[in-house]
PDB file of C-alpha atoms in Angstrom:
ATOM      1  CA  UNK A1185      21.370   9.106 -11.929  1.00 72.00           C
ATOM      2  CA  UNK A1186      23.844   7.091  -9.877  1.00 89.00           C
ATOM      3  CA  UNK A1187      22.540   5.073  -6.969  1.00 95.00           C
ATOM      4  CA  UNK A1188      24.188   3.398  -4.025  1.00 95.00           C
ATOM      5  CA  UNK A1189      24.005  -0.394  -4.137  1.00 96.00           C
ATOM      6  CA  UNK A1190      21.236  -1.910  -2.058  1.00 96.00           C
ATOM      7  CA  UNK A1191      22.355  -3.296   1.294  1.00 96.00           C
ATOM      8  CA  UNK A1192      23.244  -6.981   0.968  1.00 95.00           C
ATOM      9  CA  UNK A1193      21.962  -7.760   4.449  1.00 97.00           C
ATOM     10  CA  UNK A1194      19.043  -6.318   6.398  1.00 98.00           C
ATOM     11  CA  UNK A1195      17.723  -7.121   9.853  1.00 98.00           C
ATOM     12  CA  UNK A1196      14.326  -6.581  11.381  1.00 98.00           C
ATOM     13  CA  UNK A1197      12.991  -7.494  14.790  1.00 97.00           C
ATOM     14  CA  UNK A1198      12.280 -11.093  13.735  1.00 98.00           C
ATOM     15  CA  UNK A1199      13.981 -11.531  10.369  1.00 98.00           C
ATOM     16  CA  UNK A1200      17.337 -11.628   8.689  1.00 98.00           C
ATOM     17  CA  UNK A1201      17.305 -10.735   4.992  1.00 98.00           C
ATOM     18  CA  UNK A1202      20.428 -11.915   3.200  1.00 97.00           C
ATOM     19  CA  UNK A1203      21.473 -13.195  -0.222  1.00 96.00           C
ATOM     20  CA  UNK A1204      20.010 -16.525  -1.249  1.00 96.00           C
ATOM     21  CA  UNK A1205      22.324 -19.492  -0.936  1.00 96.00           C
ATOM     22  CA  UNK A1206      22.544 -22.433  -3.313  1.00 95.00           C
ATOM     23  CA  UNK A1207      21.325 -24.509  -0.358  1.00 95.00           C
ATOM     24  CA  UNK A1208      18.033 -22.553  -0.560  1.00 96.00           C
ATOM     25  CA  UNK A1209      17.233 -24.253  -3.877  1.00 95.00           C
ATOM     26  CA  UNK A1210      14.796 -26.753  -2.299  1.00 95.00           C
ATOM     27  CA  UNK A1211      12.772 -23.940  -0.718  1.00 95.00           C
ATOM     28  CA  UNK A1212      12.889 -21.928  -3.937  1.00 94.00           C
ATOM     29  CA  UNK A1213      11.431 -24.924  -5.813  1.00 93.00           C
ATOM     30  CA  UNK A1214       8.694 -25.136  -3.146  1.00 93.00           C
ATOM     31  CA  UNK A1215       7.762 -21.504  -3.825  1.00 92.00           C
ATOM     32  CA  UNK A1216       7.535 -22.151  -7.559  1.00 90.00           C
ATOM     33  CA  UNK A1217       5.425 -25.291  -7.098  1.00 90.00           C
ATOM     34  CA  UNK A1218       3.059 -23.398  -4.768  1.00 90.00           C
ATOM     35  CA  UNK A1219       2.434 -20.839  -7.513  1.00 82.00           C
ATOM     36  CA  UNK A1220       0.603 -23.542  -9.447  1.00 73.00           C
ATOM     37  CA  UNK A1221       0.819 -25.092 -12.903  1.00 63.00           C
ATOM     38  CA  UNK A1222       1.159 -21.733 -14.686  1.00 58.00           C
ATOM     39  CA  UNK A1223       4.578 -21.178 -13.067  1.00 55.00           C
ATOM     40  CA  UNK A1224       6.061 -24.526 -14.042  1.00 49.00           C
ATOM     41  CA  UNK A1225       8.002 -22.871 -16.872  1.00 52.00           C
ATOM     42  CA  UNK A1226      10.292 -21.418 -14.197  1.00 55.00           C
ATOM     43  CA  UNK A1227      11.686 -24.895 -13.545  1.00 61.00           C
ATOM     44  CA  UNK A1228      10.735 -27.116 -10.669  1.00 71.00           C
ATOM     45  CA  UNK A1229      13.952 -29.011 -10.096  1.00 85.00           C
ATOM     46  CA  UNK A1230      16.780 -28.192  -7.719  1.00 91.00           C
ATOM     47  CA  UNK A1231      19.377 -27.823 -10.498  1.00 92.00           C
ATOM     48  CA  UNK A1232      17.238 -25.188 -12.250  1.00 90.00           C
ATOM     49  CA  UNK A1233      16.680 -23.417  -8.928  1.00 92.00           C
ATOM     50  CA  UNK A1234      20.420 -23.303  -8.211  1.00 94.00           C
ATOM     51  CA  UNK A1235      21.001 -21.810 -11.658  1.00 93.00           C
ATOM     52  CA  UNK A1236      18.272 -19.200 -11.034  1.00 92.00           C
ATOM     53  CA  UNK A1237      19.772 -18.298  -7.627  1.00 94.00           C
ATOM     54  CA  UNK A1238      23.209 -17.849  -9.229  1.00 95.00           C
ATOM     55  CA  UNK A1239      21.678 -15.708 -11.996  1.00 94.00           C
ATOM     56  CA  UNK A1240      19.896 -13.544  -9.407  1.00 93.00           C
ATOM     57  CA  UNK A1241      23.208 -13.016  -7.582  1.00 95.00           C
ATOM     58  CA  UNK A1242      24.893 -11.985 -10.840  1.00 94.00           C
ATOM     59  CA  UNK A1243      22.019  -9.627 -11.638  1.00 94.00           C
ATOM     60  CA  UNK A1244      22.200  -8.026  -8.195  1.00 95.00           C
ATOM     61  CA  UNK A1245      25.949  -7.480  -8.572  1.00 94.00           C
ATOM     62  CA  UNK A1246      25.426  -5.831 -11.967  1.00 93.00           C
ATOM     63  CA  UNK A1247      22.397  -3.659 -11.098  1.00 95.00           C
ATOM     64  CA  UNK A1248      22.903  -2.933  -7.391  1.00 96.00           C
ATOM     65  CA  UNK A1249      19.420  -4.269  -6.562  1.00 97.00           C
ATOM     66  CA  UNK A1250      18.068  -7.774  -6.085  1.00 96.00           C
ATOM     67  CA  UNK A1251      16.337 -10.316  -3.889  1.00 96.00           C
ATOM     68  CA  UNK A1252      17.189 -11.331  -0.355  1.00 98.00           C
ATOM     69  CA  UNK A1253      16.146 -14.541   1.371  1.00 98.00           C
ATOM     70  CA  UNK A1254      14.025 -14.189   4.512  1.00 98.00           C
ATOM     71  CA  UNK A1255      15.023 -16.201   7.563  1.00 98.00           C
ATOM     72  CA  UNK A1256      13.933 -16.011  11.180  1.00 98.00           C
ATOM     73  CA  UNK A1257      16.779 -15.002  13.489  1.00 97.00           C
ATOM     74  CA  UNK A1258      18.666 -18.122  14.509  1.00 95.00           C
ATOM     75  CA  UNK A1259      17.136 -20.291  11.754  1.00 95.00           C
ATOM     76  CA  UNK A1260      18.770 -21.271   8.477  1.00 95.00           C
ATOM     77  CA  UNK A1261      15.555 -22.157   6.614  1.00 96.00           C
ATOM     78  CA  UNK A1262      14.419 -19.721   3.930  1.00 98.00           C
ATOM     79  CA  UNK A1263      10.823 -18.531   4.474  1.00 98.00           C
ATOM     80  CA  UNK A1264      10.641 -16.704   1.159  1.00 97.00           C
ATOM     81  CA  UNK A1265      12.277 -13.679  -0.418  1.00 97.00           C
ATOM     82  CA  UNK A1266      11.870  -9.946  -0.771  1.00 98.00           C
ATOM     83  CA  UNK A1267      13.640  -7.557  -3.073  1.00 97.00           C
ATOM     84  CA  UNK A1268      13.804  -4.985  -5.790  1.00 97.00           C
ATOM     85  CA  UNK A1269      13.815  -5.753  -9.491  1.00 95.00           C
ATOM     86  CA  UNK A1270      13.398  -3.968 -12.785  1.00 93.00           C
ATOM     87  CA  UNK A1271      10.473  -6.263 -13.659  1.00 87.00           C
ATOM     88  CA  UNK A1272       7.639  -4.148 -15.050  1.00 90.00           C
ATOM     89  CA  UNK A1273       9.333  -0.958 -13.802  1.00 91.00           C
ATOM     90  CA  UNK A1274      12.839   0.509 -14.271  1.00 95.00           C
ATOM     91  CA  UNK A1275      16.215   0.616 -12.576  1.00 96.00           C
ATOM     92  CA  UNK A1276      15.466   4.209 -11.503  1.00 96.00           C
ATOM     93  CA  UNK A1277      12.071   3.237 -10.093  1.00 97.00           C
ATOM     94  CA  UNK A1278      12.301  -0.503  -9.346  1.00 98.00           C
ATOM     95  CA  UNK A1279       9.544  -2.870  -8.408  1.00 97.00           C
ATOM     96  CA  UNK A1280       9.180  -4.234  -4.875  1.00 98.00           C
ATOM     97  CA  UNK A1281       8.414  -7.956  -4.881  1.00 97.00           C
ATOM     98  CA  UNK A1282       8.089 -10.596  -2.186  1.00 97.00           C
ATOM     99  CA  UNK A1283       6.921 -14.158  -1.883  1.00 96.00           C
ATOM    100  CA  UNK A1284       6.620 -16.443   1.130  1.00 97.00           C
ATOM    101  CA  UNK A1285       5.939 -20.118   1.471  1.00 97.00           C
ATOM    102  CA  UNK A1286       2.224 -20.561   2.176  1.00 96.00           C
ATOM    103  CA  UNK A1287       2.893 -22.029   5.631  1.00 97.00           C
ATOM    104  CA  UNK A1288       4.514 -18.674   6.566  1.00 97.00           C
ATOM    105  CA  UNK A1289       1.521 -16.552   5.513  1.00 96.00           C
ATOM    106  CA  UNK A1290      -0.379 -14.600   8.132  1.00 96.00           C
ATOM    107  CA  UNK A1291       2.573 -13.973  10.454  1.00 97.00           C
ATOM    108  CA  UNK A1292       3.385 -10.435   9.293  1.00 98.00           C
ATOM    109  CA  UNK A1293       6.685 -11.484   7.708  1.00 98.00           C
ATOM    110  CA  UNK A1294       5.847  -9.989   4.309  1.00 98.00           C
ATOM    111  CA  UNK A1295       5.040  -6.601   5.839  1.00 98.00           C
ATOM    112  CA  UNK A1296       8.138  -6.673   8.048  1.00 98.00           C
ATOM    113  CA  UNK A1297      10.477  -7.640   5.210  1.00 98.00           C
ATOM    114  CA  UNK A1298       8.905  -5.290   2.660  1.00 98.00           C
ATOM    115  CA  UNK A1299       9.133  -2.379   5.121  1.00 98.00           C
ATOM    116  CA  UNK A1300      12.873  -3.049   5.512  1.00 98.00           C
ATOM    117  CA  UNK A1301      13.234  -3.268   1.724  1.00 98.00           C
ATOM    118  CA  UNK A1302      11.467   0.084   1.239  1.00 98.00           C
ATOM    119  CA  UNK A1303      13.985   1.660   3.627  1.00 98.00           C
ATOM    120  CA  UNK A1304      16.857  -0.068   1.794  1.00 98.00           C
ATOM    121  CA  UNK A1305      15.559   1.329  -1.511  1.00 98.00           C
ATOM    122  CA  UNK A1306      15.398   4.797   0.015  1.00 97.00           C
ATOM    123  CA  UNK A1307      19.014   4.438   1.181  1.00 97.00           C
ATOM    124  CA  UNK A1308      20.100   3.802  -2.425  1.00 97.00           C
ATOM    125  CA  UNK A1309      18.889   7.287  -3.353  1.00 97.00           C
ATOM    126  CA  UNK A1310      15.813   6.220  -5.261  1.00 97.00           C
ATOM    127  CA  UNK A1311      12.724   8.396  -5.103  1.00 97.00           C
ATOM    128  CA  UNK A1312       9.903   6.038  -6.061  1.00 97.00           C
ATOM    129  CA  UNK A1313       9.020   2.338  -6.035  1.00 98.00           C
ATOM    130  CA  UNK A1314       6.448   0.297  -7.910  1.00 98.00           C
ATOM    131  CA  UNK A1315       4.766  -2.983  -7.161  1.00 97.00           C
ATOM    132  CA  UNK A1316       2.428  -5.084  -9.287  1.00 96.00           C
ATOM    133  CA  UNK A1317      -0.133  -7.440  -7.794  1.00 95.00           C
ATOM    134  CA  UNK A1318      -2.893  -9.605  -9.213  1.00 93.00           C
ATOM    135  CA  UNK A1319      -6.301  -8.230  -8.289  1.00 94.00           C
ATOM    136  CA  UNK A1320      -7.098 -11.549  -6.566  1.00 92.00           C
ATOM    137  CA  UNK A1321      -4.170 -11.180  -4.100  1.00 94.00           C
ATOM    138  CA  UNK A1322      -5.872  -9.301  -1.261  1.00 96.00           C
ATOM    139  CA  UNK A1323      -3.149 -10.218   1.264  1.00 96.00           C
ATOM    140  CA  UNK A1324      -0.410  -8.546  -0.809  1.00 97.00           C
ATOM    141  CA  UNK A1325      -2.643  -5.550  -1.458  1.00 97.00           C
ATOM    142  CA  UNK A1326      -3.053  -5.179   2.335  1.00 97.00           C
ATOM    143  CA  UNK A1327       0.731  -5.359   2.826  1.00 98.00           C
ATOM    144  CA  UNK A1328       1.322  -2.663   0.225  1.00 98.00           C
ATOM    145  CA  UNK A1329      -1.424  -0.477   1.708  1.00 98.00           C
ATOM    146  CA  UNK A1330       0.279  -0.685   5.119  1.00 98.00           C
ATOM    147  CA  UNK A1331       3.522   0.453   3.465  1.00 98.00           C
ATOM    148  CA  UNK A1332       1.941   3.517   1.864  1.00 98.00           C
ATOM    149  CA  UNK A1333       1.624   2.259  -1.726  1.00 98.00           C
ATOM    150  CA  UNK A1334      -1.219   3.721  -3.812  1.00 98.00           C
ATOM    151  CA  UNK A1335      -2.951   2.344  -6.886  1.00 97.00           C
ATOM    152  CA  UNK A1336      -1.677   3.918 -10.072  1.00 97.00           C
ATOM    153  CA  UNK A1337      -3.438   1.914 -12.790  1.00 97.00           C
ATOM    154  CA  UNK A1338      -4.715  -1.517 -13.755  1.00 96.00           C
ATOM    155  CA  UNK A1339      -3.864  -3.615 -16.799  1.00 93.00           C
ATOM    156  CA  UNK A1340      -5.012  -7.000 -18.056  1.00 91.00           C
ATOM    157  CA  UNK A1341      -3.142  -9.779 -16.277  1.00 85.00           C
ATOM    158  CA  UNK A1342      -2.723 -13.491 -16.746  1.00 79.00           C
ATOM    159  CA  UNK A1343      -5.563 -15.997 -16.506  1.00 76.00           C
ATOM    160  CA  UNK A1344      -8.493 -13.578 -16.744  1.00 81.00           C
ATOM    161  CA  UNK A1345      -7.307 -11.396 -13.869  1.00 87.00           C
ATOM    162  CA  UNK A1346      -6.203  -7.789 -13.703  1.00 94.00           C
ATOM    163  CA  UNK A1347      -2.760  -6.630 -12.655  1.00 95.00           C
ATOM    164  CA  UNK A1348      -2.782  -3.656 -10.281  1.00 97.00           C
ATOM    165  CA  UNK A1349       0.189  -1.274 -10.527  1.00 97.00           C
ATOM    166  CA  UNK A1350       0.930   0.512  -7.271  1.00 98.00           C
ATOM    167  CA  UNK A1351       3.506   3.155  -6.474  1.00 98.00           C
ATOM    168  CA  UNK A1352       5.068   4.810  -3.450  1.00 98.00           C
ATOM    169  CA  UNK A1353       7.237   7.883  -3.151  1.00 98.00           C
ATOM    170  CA  UNK A1354      10.334   7.589  -1.022  1.00 97.00           C
TER     171      UNK A1354
END
């Protein structure tokens, strides 16, 4: 099935979602470092982050879906990202993913951005989304519950945790 490309820019009441810039590399490294030692393989230097941001832009151009940086209106600092990826899903039924710097948690930004991304996915013509979350991540599970995602199944995850697969019809 052919899909429309995902919107490259989204706005919510408080947020602007737009493509990551190479100047976001410092914040991207911060996100990776906050994940802990298990994520160090993703690269924790600015040069690696710039390469990853460029690769994500290329992937979005090729697939029509990707990640957008989250910024408060009037602010240039990246708070995190939200987007659609093939990940553990498919191009027809992509996975919704988001990540915010820990100092931005608890403000409702993840819910606000993810809600806009669900609508953007719907506008592409897709009919269903997935999301995968570690069973320990109660905050993300609450966000997905607010957005109408439902548990589909559970599989073994990294570091003695389970990975919960959730889905939502559009």
